[in-house]
Short mmCIF file of C-alpha atoms and ligand atoms in Angstrom, two decimals:
data_model
loop_
_atom_site.label_atom_id
_atom_site.label_comp_id
_atom_site.label_asym_id
_atom_site.label_seq_id
_atom_site.Cartn_x
_atom_site.Cartn_y
_atom_site.Cartn_z
CA MET V 163 -26.62 15.28 -4.37
CA LYS V 164 -24.35 15.45 -7.40
CA ILE V 165 -20.86 14.39 -6.37
CA GLY V 166 -17.67 14.50 -8.43
CA VAL V 167 -14.73 12.21 -7.66
CA ILE V 168 -11.27 13.13 -8.96
CA GLY V 169 -9.19 10.00 -9.61
CA GLY V 170 -10.20 6.39 -10.12
CA GLY V 171 -7.67 4.60 -7.93
CA LEU V 172 -8.90 2.24 -5.21
CA GLY V 173 -9.56 5.21 -2.90
CA GLY V 174 -11.71 7.05 -5.45
CA LEU V 175 -13.59 3.89 -6.41
CA SER V 176 -14.26 3.07 -2.76
CA ALA V 177 -15.63 6.55 -2.03
CA ALA V 178 -17.75 6.50 -5.20
CA LEU V 179 -19.27 3.09 -4.39
CA SER V 180 -20.04 4.17 -0.82
CA LEU V 181 -21.75 7.36 -2.04
CA ALA V 182 -23.67 5.72 -4.87
CA ALA V 183 -24.95 3.16 -2.35
CA SER V 184 -26.74 6.10 -0.69
CA GLU V 185 -28.33 6.90 -4.03
CA HIS V 186 -26.35 10.00 -4.88
CA GLN V 187 -25.37 10.84 -8.44
CA VAL V 188 -21.65 10.14 -8.70
CA THR V 189 -19.18 10.83 -11.52
CA ILE V 190 -15.52 9.68 -11.41
CA PHE V 191 -12.96 11.49 -13.57
CA GLU V 192 -9.78 9.50 -14.21
CA ALA V 193 -6.81 11.14 -15.95
CA GLU V 194 -5.49 7.89 -17.44
CA SER V 195 -7.21 5.73 -20.03
CA GLU V 196 -7.61 2.92 -17.46
CA PHE V 197 -8.94 3.04 -13.89
CA GLY V 198 -7.03 1.57 -10.94
CA GLY V 199 -4.15 4.02 -10.47
CA LYS V 200 -1.26 2.26 -8.75
CA ALA V 201 -3.25 -0.99 -8.85
CA GLY V 202 -2.77 -1.23 -12.62
CA ASN V 203 -2.57 -3.98 -15.20
CA LEU V 204 0.07 -4.66 -17.87
CA GLU V 205 -0.34 -7.16 -20.70
CA ALA V 206 2.44 -7.80 -23.21
CA ALA V 207 4.08 -10.65 -25.15
CA GLY V 208 1.70 -13.25 -23.68
CA TYR V 209 2.34 -12.15 -20.08
CA ARG V 210 0.06 -10.31 -17.64
CA PHE V 211 1.32 -8.37 -14.63
CA ASP V 212 -0.24 -6.42 -11.78
CA THR V 213 1.74 -3.18 -11.77
CA GLY V 214 1.39 -2.28 -8.08
CA PRO V 215 0.02 -4.13 -5.07
CA SER V 216 0.48 -7.88 -4.96
CA LEU V 217 -0.47 -9.11 -1.48
CA LEU V 218 -3.98 -8.71 -0.12
CA THR V 219 -4.48 -8.39 3.63
CA LEU V 220 -7.64 -7.50 5.60
CA PRO V 221 -10.01 -8.68 2.84
CA HIS V 222 -12.96 -8.09 5.19
CA VAL V 223 -12.59 -4.40 4.32
CA PHE V 224 -13.60 -5.22 0.74
CA ASP V 225 -16.41 -7.43 2.05
CA ARG V 226 -17.68 -4.47 4.04
CA LEU V 227 -17.54 -2.14 1.03
CA PHE V 228 -19.44 -4.52 -1.26
CA ASN V 229 -21.98 -5.26 1.52
CA LEU V 230 -22.55 -1.54 1.90
CA THR V 231 -23.61 -1.45 -1.74
CA GLY V 232 -26.03 -4.34 -1.15
CA VAL V 233 -24.06 -7.23 -2.68
CA SER V 234 -21.59 -9.86 -1.63
CA ARG V 235 -17.91 -9.47 -2.51
CA GLU V 236 -17.68 -13.21 -3.30
CA ASP V 237 -19.92 -12.62 -6.32
CA TYR V 238 -17.42 -10.09 -7.71
CA PHE V 239 -13.94 -11.50 -7.06
CA SER V 240 -12.49 -14.57 -5.37
CA ILE V 241 -9.64 -14.81 -2.92
CA LEU V 242 -7.42 -17.64 -1.81
CA PRO V 243 -5.82 -17.88 1.68
CA LEU V 244 -2.06 -18.39 1.39
CA ASP V 245 -0.05 -21.08 3.17
CA PRO V 246 2.88 -20.62 2.93
CA ILE V 247 2.58 -16.88 2.59
CA THR V 248 6.11 -15.90 1.55
CA ASN V 249 9.39 -17.70 0.77
CA TYR V 250 12.42 -15.99 2.33
CA TRP V 251 16.09 -16.31 1.39
CA PHE V 252 18.57 -14.87 3.92
CA SER V 253 22.07 -13.76 2.96
CA ASP V 254 23.62 -16.60 5.03
CA GLY V 255 21.72 -19.18 2.96
CA THR V 256 18.86 -19.77 5.44
CA ARG V 257 15.51 -20.45 3.80
CA TYR V 258 12.23 -19.84 5.57
CA LYS V 259 8.59 -20.13 4.53
CA SER V 260 6.26 -17.96 6.60
CA ARG V 261 2.98 -19.61 7.51
CA PRO V 262 -0.28 -18.27 8.94
CA VAL V 263 -1.62 -18.95 12.43
CA PRO V 264 -1.87 -21.64 13.84
CA TYR V 265 1.38 -22.70 12.13
CA PHE V 266 3.19 -19.37 12.41
CA THR V 267 5.02 -19.94 15.69
CA ASP V 268 6.11 -23.48 14.76
CA SER V 269 7.39 -22.21 11.42
CA LEU V 270 9.68 -19.80 13.31
CA VAL V 271 10.80 -22.41 15.85
CA ASP V 272 11.63 -24.92 13.09
CA VAL V 273 14.07 -22.60 11.31
CA PHE V 274 15.38 -20.03 13.77
CA ASP V 275 16.89 -19.90 17.23
CA VAL V 276 13.51 -19.19 18.82
CA ALA V 277 11.63 -20.90 21.65
CA LYS V 278 7.95 -21.60 21.11
CA GLU V 279 6.96 -19.45 24.14
CA GLU V 280 8.96 -16.51 22.75
CA ALA V 281 7.20 -16.75 19.39
CA GLU V 282 3.80 -17.04 21.08
CA ARG V 283 4.52 -14.09 23.35
CA TYR V 284 5.41 -12.00 20.28
CA LEU V 285 2.25 -13.00 18.46
CA ARG V 286 0.14 -12.02 21.48
CA TYR V 287 1.98 -8.67 21.60
CA SER V 288 1.39 -7.98 17.90
CA ARG V 289 -2.25 -8.99 18.13
CA LYS V 290 -2.87 -6.80 21.14
CA ILE V 291 -1.56 -3.74 19.30
CA TYR V 292 -3.88 -4.47 16.39
CA ASP V 293 -6.87 -5.08 18.67
CA LEU V 294 -6.29 -1.82 20.53
CA THR V 295 -5.68 0.37 17.49
CA HIS V 296 -7.56 -0.75 14.41
CA GLU V 297 -10.97 0.71 15.21
CA ILE V 298 -9.55 4.08 16.18
CA PHE V 299 -6.66 4.57 13.78
CA LEU V 300 -7.81 2.61 10.73
CA GLU V 301 -11.58 2.55 10.68
CA SER V 302 -12.65 5.91 12.13
CA SER V 303 -12.24 9.54 11.22
CA LEU V 304 -9.78 11.37 13.45
CA GLN V 305 -11.69 14.57 12.63
CA GLN V 306 -14.68 13.76 14.80
CA GLY V 307 -14.74 13.98 18.59
CA LYS V 308 -16.74 10.78 19.01
CA THR V 309 -13.75 8.69 17.82
CA PHE V 310 -11.85 9.77 20.93
CA VAL V 311 -14.68 8.92 23.33
CA SER V 312 -15.72 5.71 21.59
CA GLN V 313 -15.68 2.41 23.48
CA ALA V 314 -12.56 1.39 21.55
CA ALA V 315 -10.77 4.57 22.59
CA LEU V 316 -11.85 4.32 26.24
CA ARG V 317 -10.61 0.72 26.27
CA ALA V 318 -7.28 1.73 24.71
CA TYR V 319 -6.36 4.74 26.89
CA PRO V 320 -5.41 2.83 30.07
CA GLN V 321 -3.35 0.41 27.94
CA ILE V 322 -1.67 3.03 25.80
CA LEU V 323 1.83 1.67 26.46
CA SER V 324 0.74 -1.75 25.16
CA ILE V 325 0.64 -0.27 21.67
CA ASP V 326 4.40 0.21 22.08
CA PRO V 327 4.67 3.74 20.68
CA LEU V 328 8.01 4.69 22.25
CA ARG V 329 10.45 2.13 20.78
CA SER V 330 11.25 1.60 17.12
CA MET V 331 10.00 -1.56 15.43
CA HIS V 332 13.57 -2.83 15.18
CA ARG V 333 14.31 -2.10 18.82
CA ALA V 334 11.21 -4.00 19.94
CA ASN V 335 11.94 -6.94 17.65
CA ARG V 336 15.51 -7.09 18.91
CA ASP V 337 14.27 -6.99 22.50
CA PHE V 338 12.01 -9.97 21.78
CA PHE V 339 14.42 -12.15 19.78
CA ARG V 340 18.16 -12.89 19.88
CA ASP V 341 18.33 -14.41 16.37
CA PRO V 342 19.09 -11.54 13.94
CA ARG V 343 17.35 -13.40 11.10
CA VAL V 344 14.01 -13.31 12.95
CA VAL V 345 14.55 -9.63 13.66
CA GLN V 346 15.19 -8.96 9.96
CA PHE V 347 12.09 -10.94 8.99
CA LEU V 348 9.91 -8.95 11.43
CA ASP V 349 11.52 -5.59 10.56
CA ARG V 350 10.52 -6.16 6.94
CA PHE V 351 6.89 -5.33 7.71
CA ALA V 352 7.80 -1.63 7.99
CA THR V 353 8.00 -1.67 4.20
CA TYR V 354 4.25 -2.38 4.05
CA ASN V 355 3.72 1.33 4.43
CA GLY V 356 7.05 2.49 3.03
CA SER V 357 8.70 3.13 6.40
CA ASN V 358 12.05 2.48 8.04
CA PRO V 359 11.91 -0.11 10.87
CA TYR V 360 14.84 1.58 12.60
CA ARG V 361 12.71 4.72 13.06
CA ALA V 362 9.05 3.73 12.75
CA PRO V 363 7.24 3.21 16.07
CA ALA V 364 6.87 -0.39 17.21
CA THR V 365 3.09 0.11 17.03
CA LEU V 366 3.52 -0.95 13.40
CA ASN V 367 4.51 -4.41 14.62
CA ASN V 368 0.75 -5.05 14.53
CA ILE V 369 1.25 -5.76 10.80
CA ILE V 370 2.79 -9.14 11.72
CA TRP V 371 -0.56 -10.12 13.28
CA VAL V 372 -2.45 -8.69 10.31
CA GLU V 373 -0.54 -10.87 7.85
CA HIS V 374 -0.06 -14.06 9.88
CA GLY V 375 -3.00 -13.94 12.29
CA LEU V 376 -5.68 -12.57 9.97
CA GLY V 377 -4.02 -13.96 6.86
CA GLY V 378 -2.40 -13.12 3.53
CA TRP V 379 -4.52 -13.70 0.42
CA ALA V 380 -4.15 -14.07 -3.33
CA VAL V 381 -6.82 -12.75 -5.66
CA LEU V 382 -7.81 -15.24 -8.34
CA GLY V 383 -6.97 -13.70 -11.70
CA GLY V 384 -4.66 -11.14 -10.03
CA ILE V 385 -5.08 -7.98 -8.00
CA TYR V 386 -6.48 -6.14 -11.03
CA GLN V 387 -9.62 -8.26 -10.63
CA ILE V 388 -10.39 -6.06 -7.62
CA VAL V 389 -10.41 -2.96 -9.82
CA LYS V 390 -12.54 -4.74 -12.42
CA ALA V 391 -14.97 -5.84 -9.70
CA MET V 392 -15.27 -2.32 -8.32
CA LEU V 393 -15.85 -0.94 -11.83
CA ARG V 394 -18.52 -3.56 -12.48
CA ARG V 395 -20.32 -2.62 -9.27
CA ALA V 396 -19.91 1.08 -10.12
CA ARG V 397 -21.65 0.57 -13.48
CA GLU V 398 -24.45 -1.40 -11.83
CA LEU V 399 -25.00 1.49 -9.41
CA GLY V 400 -25.13 3.99 -12.26
CA ILE V 401 -21.86 5.73 -11.45
CA HIS V 402 -20.71 7.77 -14.42
CA LEU V 403 -17.14 6.68 -15.30
CA VAL V 404 -15.09 9.17 -17.31
CA SER V 405 -11.56 8.10 -18.28
CA SER V 406 -8.75 10.01 -20.05
CA CYS V 407 -10.07 13.16 -18.41
CA LYS V 408 -7.72 15.10 -16.18
CA ILE V 409 -9.25 17.58 -13.74
CA ILE V 410 -7.33 20.85 -13.77
CA ASP V 411 -9.30 23.01 -11.37
CA ILE V 412 -11.85 22.94 -8.56
CA ARG V 413 -14.44 25.73 -8.81
CA THR V 414 -15.24 27.42 -5.51
CA ASP V 415 -17.43 30.41 -4.66
CA SER V 416 -16.47 33.44 -2.60
CA HIS V 417 -17.12 31.45 0.61
CA ARG V 418 -14.67 28.75 -0.50
CA ARG V 419 -17.60 26.43 -1.05
CA VAL V 420 -16.89 23.81 -3.75
CA ARG V 421 -19.18 24.29 -6.77
CA GLY V 422 -17.71 22.09 -9.49
CA LEU V 423 -14.76 20.74 -11.44
CA VAL V 424 -12.99 21.89 -14.57
CA ASP V 425 -11.61 19.22 -16.89
CA CYS V 426 -8.68 19.45 -19.28
CA GLN V 427 -10.99 20.61 -22.12
CA ASN V 428 -11.93 23.51 -19.83
CA THR V 429 -15.44 22.13 -19.49
CA VAL V 430 -17.03 23.02 -16.15
CA HIS V 431 -19.01 20.29 -14.37
CA ASP V 432 -21.28 21.45 -11.54
CA PHE V 433 -21.23 19.42 -8.32
CA ASP V 434 -22.60 19.80 -4.80
CA ALA V 435 -19.52 18.14 -3.30
CA VAL V 436 -16.20 16.72 -4.48
CA VAL V 437 -14.02 13.83 -3.30
CA SER V 438 -10.37 13.89 -4.34
CA ASP V 439 -8.35 10.67 -4.68
CA VAL V 440 -5.37 12.67 -5.93
CA ASP V 441 -2.25 12.67 -3.75
CA VAL V 442 -2.87 15.55 -1.34
CA SER V 443 0.34 17.48 -2.21
CA THR V 444 -0.46 17.20 -5.93
CA LEU V 445 -4.02 18.32 -5.20
CA TYR V 446 -2.86 21.53 -3.51
CA HIS V 447 -0.05 22.16 -5.99
CA THR V 448 -1.59 21.40 -9.39
CA ILE V 449 -5.37 21.48 -8.95
CA LEU V 450 -6.03 24.00 -6.15
CA LYS V 451 -2.81 25.82 -7.15
CA ASN V 452 -2.41 26.89 -3.57
CA ASP V 453 1.22 26.36 -2.52
CA LEU V 454 0.68 28.85 0.29
CA HIS V 455 -1.93 26.65 1.91
CA LYS V 456 -0.64 25.68 5.33
CA GLU V 457 -1.52 22.02 4.77
CA TYR V 458 0.55 21.98 1.57
CA ARG V 459 3.49 23.60 3.33
CA ARG V 460 3.15 21.19 6.25
CA TYR V 461 3.18 18.20 3.89
CA GLN V 462 6.32 19.51 2.19
CA SER V 463 8.12 19.34 5.53
CA LEU V 464 7.16 15.69 6.14
CA PRO V 465 9.29 12.87 4.71
CA SER V 466 7.66 10.81 1.97
CA SER V 467 7.31 7.06 2.26
CA SER V 468 9.60 5.03 0.04
CA SER V 469 8.99 4.47 -3.65
CA GLY V 470 10.03 1.47 -5.71
CA VAL V 471 11.73 0.30 -8.88
CA VAL V 472 9.83 -2.53 -10.53
CA PHE V 473 11.16 -4.82 -13.27
CA PHE V 474 8.46 -6.75 -15.12
CA TRP V 475 10.14 -9.83 -16.54
CA GLY V 476 8.64 -12.52 -18.74
CA VAL V 477 10.85 -15.50 -17.82
CA ASN V 478 10.81 -18.39 -20.29
CA ARG V 479 11.30 -21.22 -17.80
CA ASP V 480 9.84 -22.20 -14.46
CA PHE V 481 11.41 -22.09 -11.01
CA PRO V 482 9.76 -24.72 -8.79
CA ASP V 483 11.60 -23.41 -5.69
CA LEU V 484 9.84 -20.06 -5.94
CA GLY V 485 6.33 -19.33 -4.75
CA LEU V 486 3.83 -16.53 -5.26
CA HIS V 487 5.75 -14.19 -2.91
CA ASN V 488 9.54 -14.38 -2.55
CA ILE V 489 11.98 -12.22 -0.61
CA PHE V 490 15.76 -12.20 -1.06
CA PHE V 491 17.15 -10.28 1.91
CA SER V 492 20.15 -7.97 1.92
CA GLU V 493 23.07 -8.65 4.23
CA ASN V 494 22.97 -5.30 6.04
CA TYR V 495 19.35 -4.24 6.50
CA GLU V 496 20.16 -1.11 8.49
CA LEU V 497 22.46 0.18 5.75
CA GLU V 498 19.81 -0.56 3.13
CA PHE V 499 17.20 1.57 4.94
CA GLN V 500 19.76 4.29 5.56
CA GLN V 501 20.54 4.45 1.84
CA ILE V 502 16.85 4.62 0.90
CA HIS V 503 15.50 6.90 3.62
CA SER V 504 18.49 9.11 4.55
CA GLU V 505 20.84 9.17 1.56
CA GLY V 506 18.13 9.07 -1.12
CA ILE V 507 19.96 6.44 -3.19
CA LEU V 508 19.13 2.97 -4.41
CA PRO V 509 20.50 0.35 -2.02
CA HIS V 510 23.87 -1.14 -3.00
CA ASP V 511 22.75 -4.56 -1.76
CA PRO V 512 18.96 -4.45 -2.17
CA THR V 513 16.38 -6.72 -0.63
CA ILE V 514 14.53 -8.07 -3.66
CA TYR V 515 10.86 -8.99 -3.75
CA VAL V 516 9.73 -11.32 -6.55
CA ASN V 517 6.01 -11.83 -7.08
CA ILE V 518 4.95 -14.49 -9.59
CA THR V 519 1.18 -14.51 -10.08
CA SER V 520 1.42 -17.29 -12.69
CA LYS V 521 2.07 -19.63 -9.74
CA VAL V 522 -1.60 -19.11 -8.85
CA ASN V 523 -3.00 -17.95 -12.20
CA PRO V 524 -1.28 -20.03 -14.93
CA GLU V 525 -2.96 -17.91 -17.63
CA ASP V 526 -0.73 -14.96 -16.61
CA ALA V 527 2.24 -16.47 -18.53
CA PRO V 528 2.75 -18.78 -21.53
CA GLN V 529 3.03 -22.45 -20.61
CA GLY V 530 6.37 -23.29 -18.97
CA SER V 531 7.10 -19.58 -18.35
CA GLU V 532 6.59 -17.24 -15.40
CA ASN V 533 5.66 -13.55 -14.99
CA TRP V 534 8.10 -11.98 -12.54
CA PHE V 535 7.27 -8.70 -10.82
CA VAL V 536 10.61 -7.75 -9.25
CA LEU V 537 10.44 -4.88 -6.73
CA VAL V 538 13.26 -3.07 -4.97
CA ASN V 539 12.40 -0.40 -2.41
CA ALA V 540 13.69 2.97 -3.55
CA PRO V 541 13.86 6.56 -2.36
CA PRO V 542 11.13 8.87 -3.61
CA HIS V 543 11.87 10.80 -6.79
CA GLY V 544 14.20 13.77 -6.39
CA THR V 545 17.18 14.66 -8.53
CA GLN V 546 18.15 11.09 -9.45
CA ASN V 547 18.90 10.09 -13.04
CA TRP V 548 16.77 6.96 -13.05
CA ASN V 549 17.95 5.69 -16.44
CA SER V 550 21.49 5.09 -15.29
CA GLU V 551 20.57 4.20 -11.69
CA VAL V 552 18.01 1.62 -12.80
CA ASN V 553 20.50 0.07 -15.24
CA GLU V 554 23.06 -0.38 -12.49
CA LEU V 555 20.40 -1.72 -10.14
CA ARG V 556 19.33 -4.23 -12.78
CA THR V 557 22.87 -5.62 -12.91
CA ARG V 558 22.97 -5.98 -9.12
CA VAL V 559 19.55 -7.61 -8.99
CA LEU V 560 20.38 -10.10 -11.75
CA ARG V 561 23.71 -10.96 -10.13
CA LYS V 562 22.11 -11.59 -6.74
CA LEU V 563 19.15 -13.61 -8.03
CA SER V 564 21.33 -15.66 -10.39
CA LYS V 565 23.75 -16.48 -7.57
CA THR V 566 21.00 -17.42 -5.11
CA LEU V 567 19.04 -19.51 -7.61
CA GLY V 568 22.17 -21.11 -9.08
CA THR V 569 21.41 -20.19 -12.69
CA THR V 570 22.17 -17.29 -15.03
CA LEU V 571 18.86 -15.51 -15.24
CA SER V 572 19.32 -12.93 -18.02
CA PRO V 573 19.12 -15.35 -21.02
CA HIS V 574 15.69 -16.42 -19.74
CA ILE V 575 14.18 -12.92 -19.75
CA GLU V 576 12.20 -12.71 -22.98
CA TYR V 577 10.05 -9.71 -22.07
CA GLU V 578 10.98 -6.73 -19.93
CA SER V 579 9.63 -3.37 -18.87
CA VAL V 580 10.50 -1.11 -15.94
CA LEU V 581 8.73 1.29 -13.59
CA SER V 582 10.82 3.92 -11.78
CA PRO V 583 9.75 6.32 -8.99
CA GLN V 584 9.48 9.05 -11.63
CA ASP V 585 7.18 6.84 -13.75
CA ILE V 586 4.98 6.19 -10.71
CA MET V 587 4.82 9.93 -10.06
CA GLU V 588 3.98 10.79 -13.67
CA ARG V 589 1.40 8.03 -14.14
CA THR V 590 -0.54 8.38 -10.90
CA GLY V 591 0.14 11.91 -9.65
CA SER V 592 1.72 10.45 -6.53
CA TRP V 593 3.94 13.10 -4.90
CA ARG V 594 7.60 12.18 -5.66
CA GLY V 595 6.36 8.73 -6.67
CA ALA V 596 5.92 7.70 -3.02
CA LEU V 597 3.96 4.46 -2.75
CA TYR V 598 2.18 5.25 0.54
CA GLY V 599 2.01 9.06 0.99
CA ILE V 600 4.05 10.39 3.91
CA SER V 601 6.23 7.95 5.82
CA SER V 602 5.20 6.49 9.17
CA ASN V 603 8.70 6.96 10.54
CA SER V 604 7.61 8.95 13.56
CA LEU V 605 5.37 8.54 16.55
CA SER V 606 3.04 11.29 15.42
CA SER V 607 2.61 10.14 11.79
CA ALA V 608 -0.95 8.91 12.34
CA PHE V 609 -1.93 12.40 13.49
CA MET V 610 0.11 14.17 10.79
CA ARG V 611 -1.83 12.70 7.89
CA HIS V 612 -4.30 14.98 6.20
CA GLY V 613 -7.86 14.25 7.31
CA ASN V 614 -10.64 13.13 4.99
CA VAL V 615 -12.46 16.47 5.29
CA SER V 616 -10.92 19.69 3.97
CA LYS V 617 -10.97 22.34 6.68
CA GLN V 618 -10.59 25.20 4.23
CA TYR V 619 -12.70 24.22 1.22
CA ARG V 620 -16.28 23.42 2.21
CA GLY V 621 -17.65 20.45 0.31
CA LEU V 622 -14.19 18.99 -0.45
CA TYR V 623 -13.37 15.52 0.90
CA LEU V 624 -10.19 13.49 0.55
CA THR V 625 -9.47 9.81 0.06
CA GLY V 626 -6.44 7.71 -0.92
CA GLY V 627 -3.07 6.64 0.37
CA SER V 628 -1.76 10.13 1.14
CA VAL V 629 -4.52 10.91 3.66
CA HIS V 630 -5.98 9.19 6.73
CA PRO V 631 -5.66 6.29 7.50
CA GLY V 632 -2.76 5.77 5.03
CA GLY V 633 -1.51 3.72 2.10
CA GLY V 634 -1.95 0.09 1.10
CA MET V 635 -5.07 -1.41 -0.44
CA PRO V 636 -7.27 -2.02 2.62
CA LEU V 637 -6.42 1.32 4.22
CA VAL V 638 -7.10 3.19 1.00
CA VAL V 639 -10.49 1.49 0.68
CA LEU V 640 -11.22 2.46 4.29
CA SER V 641 -10.22 6.05 3.50
CA GLY V 642 -12.83 6.12 0.72
CA MET V 643 -15.48 4.80 3.08
CA ILE V 644 -14.57 7.31 5.80
CA ALA V 645 -14.54 10.22 3.31
CA ALA V 646 -17.99 9.17 2.03
CA GLN V 647 -19.34 8.80 5.56
CA GLN V 648 -18.09 12.26 6.51
CA LEU V 649 -19.50 13.77 3.32
CA LEU V 650 -22.94 12.26 3.91
CA ARG V 651 -22.97 13.39 7.53
CA ARG V 652 -21.85 16.96 6.84
CA GLU V 653 -23.59 17.70 3.54
CA SER V 654 -26.99 16.11 4.14
C1 FAD W 734 4.90 -0.95 -6.96
C2 FAD W 734 3.83 -0.89 -5.90
C3 FAD W 734 3.67 -1.96 -5.00
C4 FAD W 734 2.67 -1.91 -4.01
N1 FAD W 734 2.48 -3.01 -3.20
C5 FAD W 734 1.40 -3.05 -2.37
C6 FAD W 734 1.01 -4.27 -1.72
O1 FAD W 734 1.60 -5.34 -1.91
N2 FAD W 734 -0.08 -4.25 -0.89
C7 FAD W 734 -0.81 -3.10 -0.71
O2 FAD W 734 -1.81 -3.13 0.03
N3 FAD W 734 -0.48 -1.94 -1.33
C8 FAD W 734 0.59 -1.88 -2.17
N4 FAD W 734 0.90 -0.74 -2.87
C9 FAD W 734 0.18 0.51 -2.53
C10 FAD W 734 -1.20 0.58 -3.16
O3 FAD W 734 -1.11 0.30 -4.52
C11 FAD W 734 -1.73 1.99 -2.98
O4 FAD W 734 -1.74 2.34 -1.59
C12 FAD W 734 -3.14 2.18 -3.52
O5 FAD W 734 -3.36 1.48 -4.72
C13 FAD W 734 -3.32 3.68 -3.73
O6 FAD W 734 -4.62 3.97 -4.17
P1 FAD W 734 -5.08 5.49 -4.26
O7 FAD W 734 -6.48 5.46 -4.71
O8 FAD W 734 -4.75 6.19 -3.01
O9 FAD W 734 -4.11 6.20 -5.32
P2 FAD W 734 -3.77 5.89 -6.82
O10 FAD W 734 -3.82 4.46 -7.10
O11 FAD W 734 -2.49 6.61 -7.07
O12 FAD W 734 -4.96 6.60 -7.62
C14 FAD W 734 -5.00 7.97 -7.88
C15 FAD W 734 -5.69 8.13 -9.22
O13 FAD W 734 -5.94 9.51 -9.45
C16 FAD W 734 -5.70 9.77 -10.83
N5 FAD W 734 -5.46 11.21 -10.96
C17 FAD W 734 -4.40 11.92 -10.48
N6 FAD W 734 -4.55 13.22 -10.80
C18 FAD W 734 -5.73 13.34 -11.47
C19 FAD W 734 -6.44 14.44 -12.03
N7 FAD W 734 -5.96 15.69 -11.97
N8 FAD W 734 -7.62 14.20 -12.65
C20 FAD W 734 -8.13 12.94 -12.72
N9 FAD W 734 -7.49 11.87 -12.20
C21 FAD W 734 -6.31 12.06 -11.57
C22 FAD W 734 -4.50 8.92 -11.14
O14 FAD W 734 -4.34 8.71 -12.53
C23 FAD W 734 -4.83 7.64 -10.37
O15 FAD W 734 -5.57 6.74 -11.15
C24 FAD W 734 1.86 -0.76 -3.88
C25 FAD W 734 2.01 0.31 -4.79
C26 FAD W 734 2.97 0.23 -5.80
C27 FAD W 734 3.07 1.36 -6.82
#
């Protein structure tokens, strides 16, 4: 079969590799000059930055993808297990370093008002949710009946309440722990898919097991090495890689059967099937030009996940107290999420995430300097004037970091660039610049996501963070594998 893939983000690359492994002829069209989408790369003034994801979890998903193509992931990029995983600063001055299992529970007991049995009980709870859900909700298509009668599903049904779908993450965390700092630490994991812990179902508390039980990882050379590795494997498999080529239309016949793609030069490329890695709302709106499609209208009624403002700072000194991942918490977490998710404004007192890859990859910054990726969660793009809002945010971020670190930071910033929600939208086609598609703020979110098979356009398959199983690197790679699997099953 000849298969066209629209978009060369991690989702498109994953689908393309999976399809080429079955010896189909695959072409990827990427609108930008570089592949990778949100997982981009920025090099300037002697510094290198990853422009999107920074923490790798569930690396076995990448192992599985590379194995599927007949090679070993280790031969393409290397990963390093993290211990500690993240350095936390709380607004009351508490400092905490999160550690993986088997040190996780002791790390909590050492710093917080937590008994060892309480921490262990929580870890068992989080693990159980993951064990009961991952095969069904992350690794399988929800558009095939066999998922719901699989062994994993039959095992899960009688224990459905163990996945804790009826409380919010925050409510569950508060029920487990009396120390508000532990609750804030655990609530933070809602941001891993752009959600609000005060609304998102406690089922998402499985992410604590994912990061601390299964581990958090650094990629040697930076996250962009993953994109480079996937591109290398794509070339080896003979995938045709076309960059700087925006797809503007999908050709269908009178039976709504996909026949090919039209690029921005109006050249028509014939294909037997198409996989889209474009955000699903953007796909319907700008490529299929079908705003009346019920799926498009349904997506418009669903809240987007959060976006982000990122400052890329080249800092001309080192900060030995900081690690690869650093979090500076806000004082009032509930207010922060309310401002982002309900009021659509940047938080007045933001939680700040600082990622410094030069701690692991010294070549990412000049000697004695550090490359700071500073992320603040933000509402998706709407009517905001980002220029002025980002300027004000910058002042708040600098004030908070300078105060916490006991030094005036601004004179040390020798390189700077910024990414706003609008930039993310314009550069990747992500609807409203959302980082993870629709939010997971409701119980039904998993079932609300668009499936990997188009019901209306025959021969059209979907991958990426806006469709099943959701956003974040491992899930997006799984979405590419599921889309490819469905395509091969239905088109062969
Ligand atoms: C600031 C930030 C921080 C993040 N942090 C993390 C993290 O720590 N951990 C984690 O796991 N995830 C994180 N994520 C999320 C993660 O990056 C995404 O879930 C994932 O990279 C999305 O991949 P994708 O393939 O779905 O979409 P994208 O990466 O958006 O790829 C879509 C591609 O399609 C292309 N395209 C769009 N329209 C067209 C067209 N018409 N024709 C041709 N090409 C087109 C775009 O240019 C783009 O390259 C973060 C994201 C951001 C932005």
